[in-house]
PDB file of C-alpha atoms in Angstrom:
ATOM      1  CA  MET C   1      -1.496 -14.148   6.298  1.00 33.00           C
ATOM      2  CA  GLY C   2      -4.069 -15.788   4.066  1.00 35.00           C
ATOM      3  CA  GLY C   3      -4.128 -15.966   0.320  1.00 36.00           C
ATOM      4  CA  ARG C   4      -3.001 -19.553  -0.067  1.00 34.00           C
ATOM      5  CA  GLY C   5      -4.921 -21.589  -2.587  1.00 37.00           C
ATOM      6  CA  VAL C   6      -5.825 -25.243  -2.365  1.00 35.00           C
ATOM      7  CA  GLY C   7      -2.675 -27.340  -2.584  1.00 35.00           C
ATOM      8  CA  MET C   8      -0.504 -24.248  -2.060  1.00 42.00           C
ATOM      9  CA  GLU C   9       2.236 -24.802   0.463  1.00 46.00           C
ATOM     10  CA  HIS C  10       5.226 -22.669   1.402  1.00 56.00           C
ATOM     11  CA  GLU C  11       7.951 -23.085   3.930  1.00 61.00           C
ATOM     12  CA  GLU C  12       6.408 -22.573   7.379  1.00 67.00           C
ATOM     13  CA  GLY C  13       5.672 -18.933   8.198  1.00 83.00           C
ATOM     14  CA  LEU C  14       6.678 -17.534   4.797  1.00 92.00           C
ATOM     15  CA  GLU C  15       4.818 -14.327   3.893  1.00 96.00           C
ATOM     16  CA  ARG C  16       4.873 -12.526   0.575  1.00 98.00           C
ATOM     17  CA  HIS C  17       3.211  -9.151   0.125  1.00 98.00           C
ATOM     18  CA  VAL C  18       2.855  -7.362  -3.203  1.00 98.00           C
ATOM     19  CA  VAL C  19       2.304  -3.623  -2.776  1.00 98.00           C
ATOM     20  CA  LEU C  20       0.991  -1.613  -5.747  1.00 98.00           C
ATOM     21  CA  VAL C  21       1.270   2.127  -5.141  1.00 98.00           C
ATOM     22  CA  ALA C  22      -1.379   4.070  -7.083  1.00 98.00           C
ATOM     23  CA  PRO C  23      -1.951   1.518  -9.865  1.00 97.00           C
ATOM     24  CA  GLN C  24      -3.743   3.001 -12.867  1.00 96.00           C
ATOM     25  CA  VAL C  25      -4.638   0.105 -15.183  1.00 93.00           C
ATOM     26  CA  HIS C  26      -7.405  -2.265 -14.140  1.00 89.00           C
ATOM     27  CA  TRP C  27      -6.266  -5.288 -16.131  1.00 89.00           C
ATOM     28  CA  ASN C  28      -2.752  -5.089 -14.697  1.00 93.00           C
ATOM     29  CA  THR C  29      -4.174  -5.100 -11.176  1.00 93.00           C
ATOM     30  CA  GLY C  30      -6.473  -8.003 -12.019  1.00 90.00           C
ATOM     31  CA  ASN C  31      -3.560  -9.984 -13.426  1.00 92.00           C
ATOM     32  CA  VAL C  32      -1.429  -9.162 -10.378  1.00 95.00           C
ATOM     33  CA  GLY C  33      -4.254 -10.357  -8.129  1.00 94.00           C
ATOM     34  CA  ARG C  34      -4.429 -13.653  -9.988  1.00 92.00           C
ATOM     35  CA  THR C  35      -0.651 -14.089  -9.707  1.00 95.00           C
ATOM     36  CA  CYS C  36      -0.763 -13.301  -5.981  1.00 97.00           C
ATOM     37  CA  LEU C  37      -3.478 -15.891  -5.479  1.00 95.00           C
ATOM     38  CA  GLY C  38      -1.480 -18.493  -7.414  1.00 94.00           C
ATOM     39  CA  ALA C  39       1.663 -17.761  -5.385  1.00 96.00           C
ATOM     40  CA  GLY C  40      -0.037 -17.488  -1.993  1.00 95.00           C
ATOM     41  CA  ALA C  41       0.767 -13.776  -1.628  1.00 97.00           C
ATOM     42  CA  HIS C  42      -1.174 -10.893  -0.096  1.00 98.00           C
ATOM     43  CA  LEU C  43      -1.985  -7.993  -2.450  1.00 98.00           C
ATOM     44  CA  HIS C  44      -1.965  -4.446  -1.054  1.00 98.00           C
ATOM     45  CA  LEU C  45      -3.328  -1.551  -3.118  1.00 98.00           C
ATOM     46  CA  ILE C  46      -2.420   1.979  -2.062  1.00 98.00           C
ATOM     47  CA  LYS C  47      -4.834   4.700  -3.183  1.00 98.00           C
ATOM     48  CA  PRO C  48      -5.429   6.582  -5.360  1.00 97.00           C
ATOM     49  CA  LEU C  49      -6.444   3.877  -7.803  1.00 96.00           C
ATOM     50  CA  GLY C  50      -6.966   4.740 -11.462  1.00 94.00           C
ATOM     51  CA  PHE C  51     -10.069   2.525 -11.653  1.00 89.00           C
ATOM     52  CA  SER C  52     -12.884   1.120  -9.551  1.00 87.00           C
ATOM     53  CA  LEU C  53     -12.396  -2.210  -7.820  1.00 84.00           C
ATOM     54  CA  ASP C  54     -15.968  -2.983  -8.821  1.00 78.00           C
ATOM     55  CA  SER C  55     -14.880  -2.728 -12.432  1.00 68.00           C
ATOM     56  CA  ALA C  56     -15.835  -5.681 -14.605  1.00 73.00           C
ATOM     57  CA  GLN C  57     -12.428  -5.386 -16.279  1.00 70.00           C
ATOM     58  CA  VAL C  58     -10.580  -6.044 -12.993  1.00 69.00           C
ATOM     59  CA  LYS C  59     -12.715  -9.074 -12.342  1.00 68.00           C
ATOM     60  CA  ARG C  60     -12.286 -10.294 -15.918  1.00 69.00           C
ATOM     61  CA  ALA C  61      -8.498  -9.895 -15.734  1.00 67.00           C
ATOM     62  CA  GLY C  62      -8.547 -11.990 -12.552  1.00 62.00           C
ATOM     63  CA  LEU C  63     -11.115 -14.269 -14.158  1.00 64.00           C
ATOM     64  CA  ASP C  64     -13.309 -15.866 -11.531  1.00 74.00           C
ATOM     65  CA  TYR C  65     -10.531 -15.713  -8.937  1.00 84.00           C
ATOM     66  CA  TRP C  66     -10.740 -12.052  -7.839  1.00 85.00           C
ATOM     67  CA  GLU C  67     -13.023 -12.752  -4.860  1.00 87.00           C
ATOM     68  CA  HIS C  68     -10.438 -15.238  -3.508  1.00 93.00           C
ATOM     69  CA  VAL C  69      -7.482 -12.840  -3.633  1.00 94.00           C
ATOM     70  CA  THR C  70      -6.186 -11.829  -0.209  1.00 97.00           C
ATOM     71  CA  LEU C  71      -6.520  -8.084  -0.691  1.00 96.00           C
ATOM     72  CA  SER C  72      -6.073  -4.975   1.425  1.00 98.00           C
ATOM     73  CA  VAL C  73      -6.826  -1.502   0.110  1.00 97.00           C
ATOM     74  CA  TRP C  74      -5.157   1.386   1.927  1.00 98.00           C
ATOM     75  CA  GLU C  75      -6.181   5.047   1.860  1.00 98.00           C
ATOM     76  CA  THR C  76      -2.566   6.194   2.270  1.00 98.00           C
ATOM     77  CA  LEU C  77       0.963   4.866   2.404  1.00 97.00           C
ATOM     78  CA  ASP C  78       1.190   6.046   6.004  1.00 97.00           C
ATOM     79  CA  ALA C  79      -1.806   3.887   6.964  1.00 98.00           C
ATOM     80  CA  PHE C  80      -0.137   0.911   5.270  1.00 98.00           C
ATOM     81  CA  TYR C  81       3.205   1.565   7.008  1.00 98.00           C
ATOM     82  CA  GLU C  82       1.536   1.910  10.404  1.00 98.00           C
ATOM     83  CA  ALA C  83      -0.496  -1.281  10.105  1.00 98.00           C
ATOM     84  CA  MET C  84       2.034  -3.533   8.344  1.00 98.00           C
ATOM     85  CA  ALA C  85       5.310  -2.059   9.718  1.00 98.00           C
ATOM     86  CA  PRO C  86       7.644  -3.371   7.006  1.00 98.00           C
ATOM     87  CA  GLN C  87      11.250  -3.303   8.214  1.00 96.00           C
ATOM     88  CA  PRO C  88      14.009  -2.204   5.804  1.00 96.00           C
ATOM     89  CA  HIS C  89      15.354  -5.777   5.487  1.00 96.00           C
ATOM     90  CA  GLU C  90      11.833  -6.942   4.496  1.00 97.00           C
ATOM     91  CA  VAL C  91      11.445  -4.566   1.548  1.00 98.00           C
ATOM     92  CA  ALA C  92      12.292  -4.757  -2.150  1.00 98.00           C
ATOM     93  CA  LEU C  93      11.414  -1.690  -4.240  1.00 98.00           C
ATOM     94  CA  PHE C  94      11.228  -2.239  -7.983  1.00 97.00           C
ATOM     95  CA  ALA C  95      12.327   0.635 -10.189  1.00 93.00           C
ATOM     96  CA  LYS C  96      13.796   0.844 -13.677  1.00 85.00           C
ATOM     97  CA  LEU C  97      16.863   2.569 -12.241  1.00 85.00           C
ATOM     98  CA  GLY C  98      17.173   0.336  -9.171  1.00 91.00           C
ATOM     99  CA  SER C  99      20.811  -0.076  -8.175  1.00 92.00           C
ATOM    100  CA  ARG C 100      20.798  -3.885  -7.817  1.00 95.00           C
ATOM    101  CA  SER C 101      19.422  -6.780  -9.797  1.00 94.00           C
ATOM    102  CA  PHE C 102      16.294  -8.485  -8.493  1.00 96.00           C
ATOM    103  CA  TRP C 103      18.368 -11.667  -8.137  1.00 95.00           C
ATOM    104  CA  GLU C 104      19.965  -9.955  -5.115  1.00 95.00           C
ATOM    105  CA  MET C 105      16.725  -9.172  -3.278  1.00 95.00           C
ATOM    106  CA  PRO C 106      16.237 -10.459   0.270  1.00 93.00           C
ATOM    107  CA  ARG C 107      14.470 -13.757   0.789  1.00 89.00           C
ATOM    108  CA  GLY C 108      13.433 -13.598   4.417  1.00 92.00           C
ATOM    109  CA  LYS C 109      10.297 -15.084   5.920  1.00 95.00           C
ATOM    110  CA  ARG C 110       8.389 -11.824   5.397  1.00 97.00           C
ATOM    111  CA  LEU C 111       8.947  -9.756   2.264  1.00 98.00           C
ATOM    112  CA  PHE C 112       7.168  -6.739   0.766  1.00 98.00           C
ATOM    113  CA  LEU C 113       7.597  -6.239  -2.985  1.00 98.00           C
ATOM    114  CA  PHE C 114       6.739  -2.631  -3.922  1.00 98.00           C
ATOM    115  CA  PHE C 115       5.771  -1.483  -7.418  1.00 98.00           C
ATOM    116  CA  GLY C 116       4.706   1.963  -8.598  1.00 97.00           C
ATOM    117  CA  SER C 117       2.064   3.031 -11.066  1.00 96.00           C
ATOM    118  CA  GLU C 118       2.363   2.162 -14.724  1.00 94.00           C
ATOM    119  CA  THR C 119       3.228   5.724 -15.755  1.00 93.00           C
ATOM    120  CA  GLN C 120       4.890   7.292 -12.703  1.00 94.00           C
ATOM    121  CA  GLY C 121       6.728   4.439 -11.011  1.00 95.00           C
ATOM    122  CA  LEU C 122       7.272   4.573  -7.263  1.00 97.00           C
ATOM    123  CA  PRO C 123       6.899   7.950  -5.545  1.00 96.00           C
ATOM    124  CA  GLU C 124      10.128   9.589  -4.375  1.00 96.00           C
ATOM    125  CA  ALA C 125       8.898   9.346  -0.755  1.00 95.00           C
ATOM    126  CA  VAL C 126       8.881   5.525  -1.000  1.00 97.00           C
ATOM    127  CA  LEU C 127      12.303   5.420  -2.667  1.00 96.00           C
ATOM    128  CA  ALA C 128      13.734   7.743   0.004  1.00 96.00           C
ATOM    129  CA  ARG C 129      12.274   5.671   2.860  1.00 96.00           C
ATOM    130  CA  TYR C 130      14.159   2.531   1.778  1.00 96.00           C
ATOM    131  CA  PRO C 131      17.247   3.785  -0.106  1.00 95.00           C
ATOM    132  CA  GLU C 132      19.108   0.452   0.157  1.00 95.00           C
ATOM    133  CA  ALA C 133      16.172  -1.596  -1.151  1.00 97.00           C
ATOM    134  CA  ARG C 134      16.066  -0.541  -4.817  1.00 97.00           C
ATOM    135  CA  TYR C 135      16.079  -3.349  -7.361  1.00 97.00           C
ATOM    136  CA  HIS C 136      15.590  -3.677 -11.112  1.00 95.00           C
ATOM    137  CA  ILE C 137      14.665  -6.493 -13.463  1.00 96.00           C
ATOM    138  CA  PRO C 138      17.252  -6.511 -16.254  1.00 94.00           C
ATOM    139  CA  ILE C 139      15.984  -5.600 -19.741  1.00 93.00           C
ATOM    140  CA  ASN C 140      17.663  -4.404 -22.903  1.00 93.00           C
ATOM    141  CA  ARG C 141      17.232  -0.919 -24.382  1.00 91.00           C
ATOM    142  CA  GLU C 142      14.726  -2.095 -27.000  1.00 94.00           C
ATOM    143  CA  ILE C 143      11.858  -1.419 -24.575  1.00 91.00           C
ATOM    144  CA  ARG C 144      11.188   1.295 -21.990  1.00 88.00           C
ATOM    145  CA  CYS C 145      10.068  -1.134 -19.288  1.00 89.00           C
ATOM    146  CA  LEU C 146       8.250  -4.381 -18.633  1.00 94.00           C
ATOM    147  CA  ASN C 147       4.511  -4.473 -18.057  1.00 95.00           C
ATOM    148  CA  LEU C 148       3.614  -4.065 -14.378  1.00 97.00           C
ATOM    149  CA  SER C 149       1.905  -7.443 -14.052  1.00 96.00           C
ATOM    150  CA  THR C 150       4.842  -9.165 -15.790  1.00 97.00           C
ATOM    151  CA  SER C 151       7.295  -7.477 -13.399  1.00 97.00           C
ATOM    152  CA  VAL C 152       5.272  -8.551 -10.375  1.00 98.00           C
ATOM    153  CA  GLY C 153       5.170 -12.148 -11.587  1.00 97.00           C
ATOM    154  CA  ILE C 154       8.918 -12.278 -12.200  1.00 97.00           C
ATOM    155  CA  ALA C 155       9.819 -10.713  -8.835  1.00 97.00           C
ATOM    156  CA  LEU C 156       7.253 -12.619  -6.771  1.00 97.00           C
ATOM    157  CA  TYR C 157       8.219 -16.036  -8.061  1.00 96.00           C
ATOM    158  CA  GLU C 158      11.930 -15.238  -7.804  1.00 95.00           C
ATOM    159  CA  SER C 159      11.331 -14.297  -4.152  1.00 96.00           C
ATOM    160  CA  LEU C 160       9.878 -17.778  -3.619  1.00 94.00           C
ATOM    161  CA  ARG C 161      12.820 -19.629  -5.167  1.00 90.00           C
ATOM    162  CA  GLY C 162      13.904 -22.378  -2.795  1.00 81.00           C
ATOM    163  CA  ALA C 163      10.869 -21.924  -0.541  1.00 78.00           C
ATOM    164  CA  GLY C 164       9.568 -25.416  -1.152  1.00 72.00           C
ATOM    165  CA  MET C 165       6.449 -24.187  -2.942  1.00 67.00           C
ATOM    166  CA  GLY C 166       4.237 -27.104  -3.924  1.00 68.00           C
ATOM    167  CA  HIS C 167       2.403 -27.376  -7.229  1.00 69.00           C
ATOM    168  CA  GLY C 168      -1.375 -27.283  -6.729  1.00 67.00           C
ATOM    169  CA  TRP C 169      -1.997 -29.426  -9.794  1.00 66.00           C
ATOM    170  CA  GLY C 170       0.268 -32.263  -8.708  1.00 65.00           C
ATOM    171  CA  GLY C 171       3.839 -33.104  -9.506  1.00 60.00           C
ATOM    172  CA  ASP C 172       6.924 -32.642  -7.418  1.00 55.00           C
ATOM    173  CA  LYS C 173       7.769 -29.691  -5.154  1.00 51.00           C
ATOM    174  CA  GLY C 174      10.217 -27.062  -6.296  1.00 50.00           C
TER     175      GLY C 174
END
């Protein structure tokens, strides 16, 4: 899949997909898009969206990068599942009450990182479809949760650990 920026290199054939199910906040989605572009990942948005993709706020959050984001917008989860066919071993669902730490997520060639909306989290239908793929990012009890775009950044880059990702601005790999 596309989405790789200039100077962006991953291990051969590595695919990362970030799936936002019914995101509600435009600036979170813009920030996630920018992170996906920087990491060479494909962003999938599952409707309904709580904003317009034509929104100036989404574009501002992604700065001038939004048009370069590898993006797919899906009318339904079923349409996404049919077209992308993620296998259970290729999925990591992120939920506050996920049973395993994100450090234990799979690191295969193709990986789909699922995140729910800012207020509702992942729908029960998604959690039930992949019951063994529930992960959390550890936090203390001082906060309710991490911001969606922060969570995506943490999980996406952790999924790339050891993938030989080059630095687009120079320097050594890794």
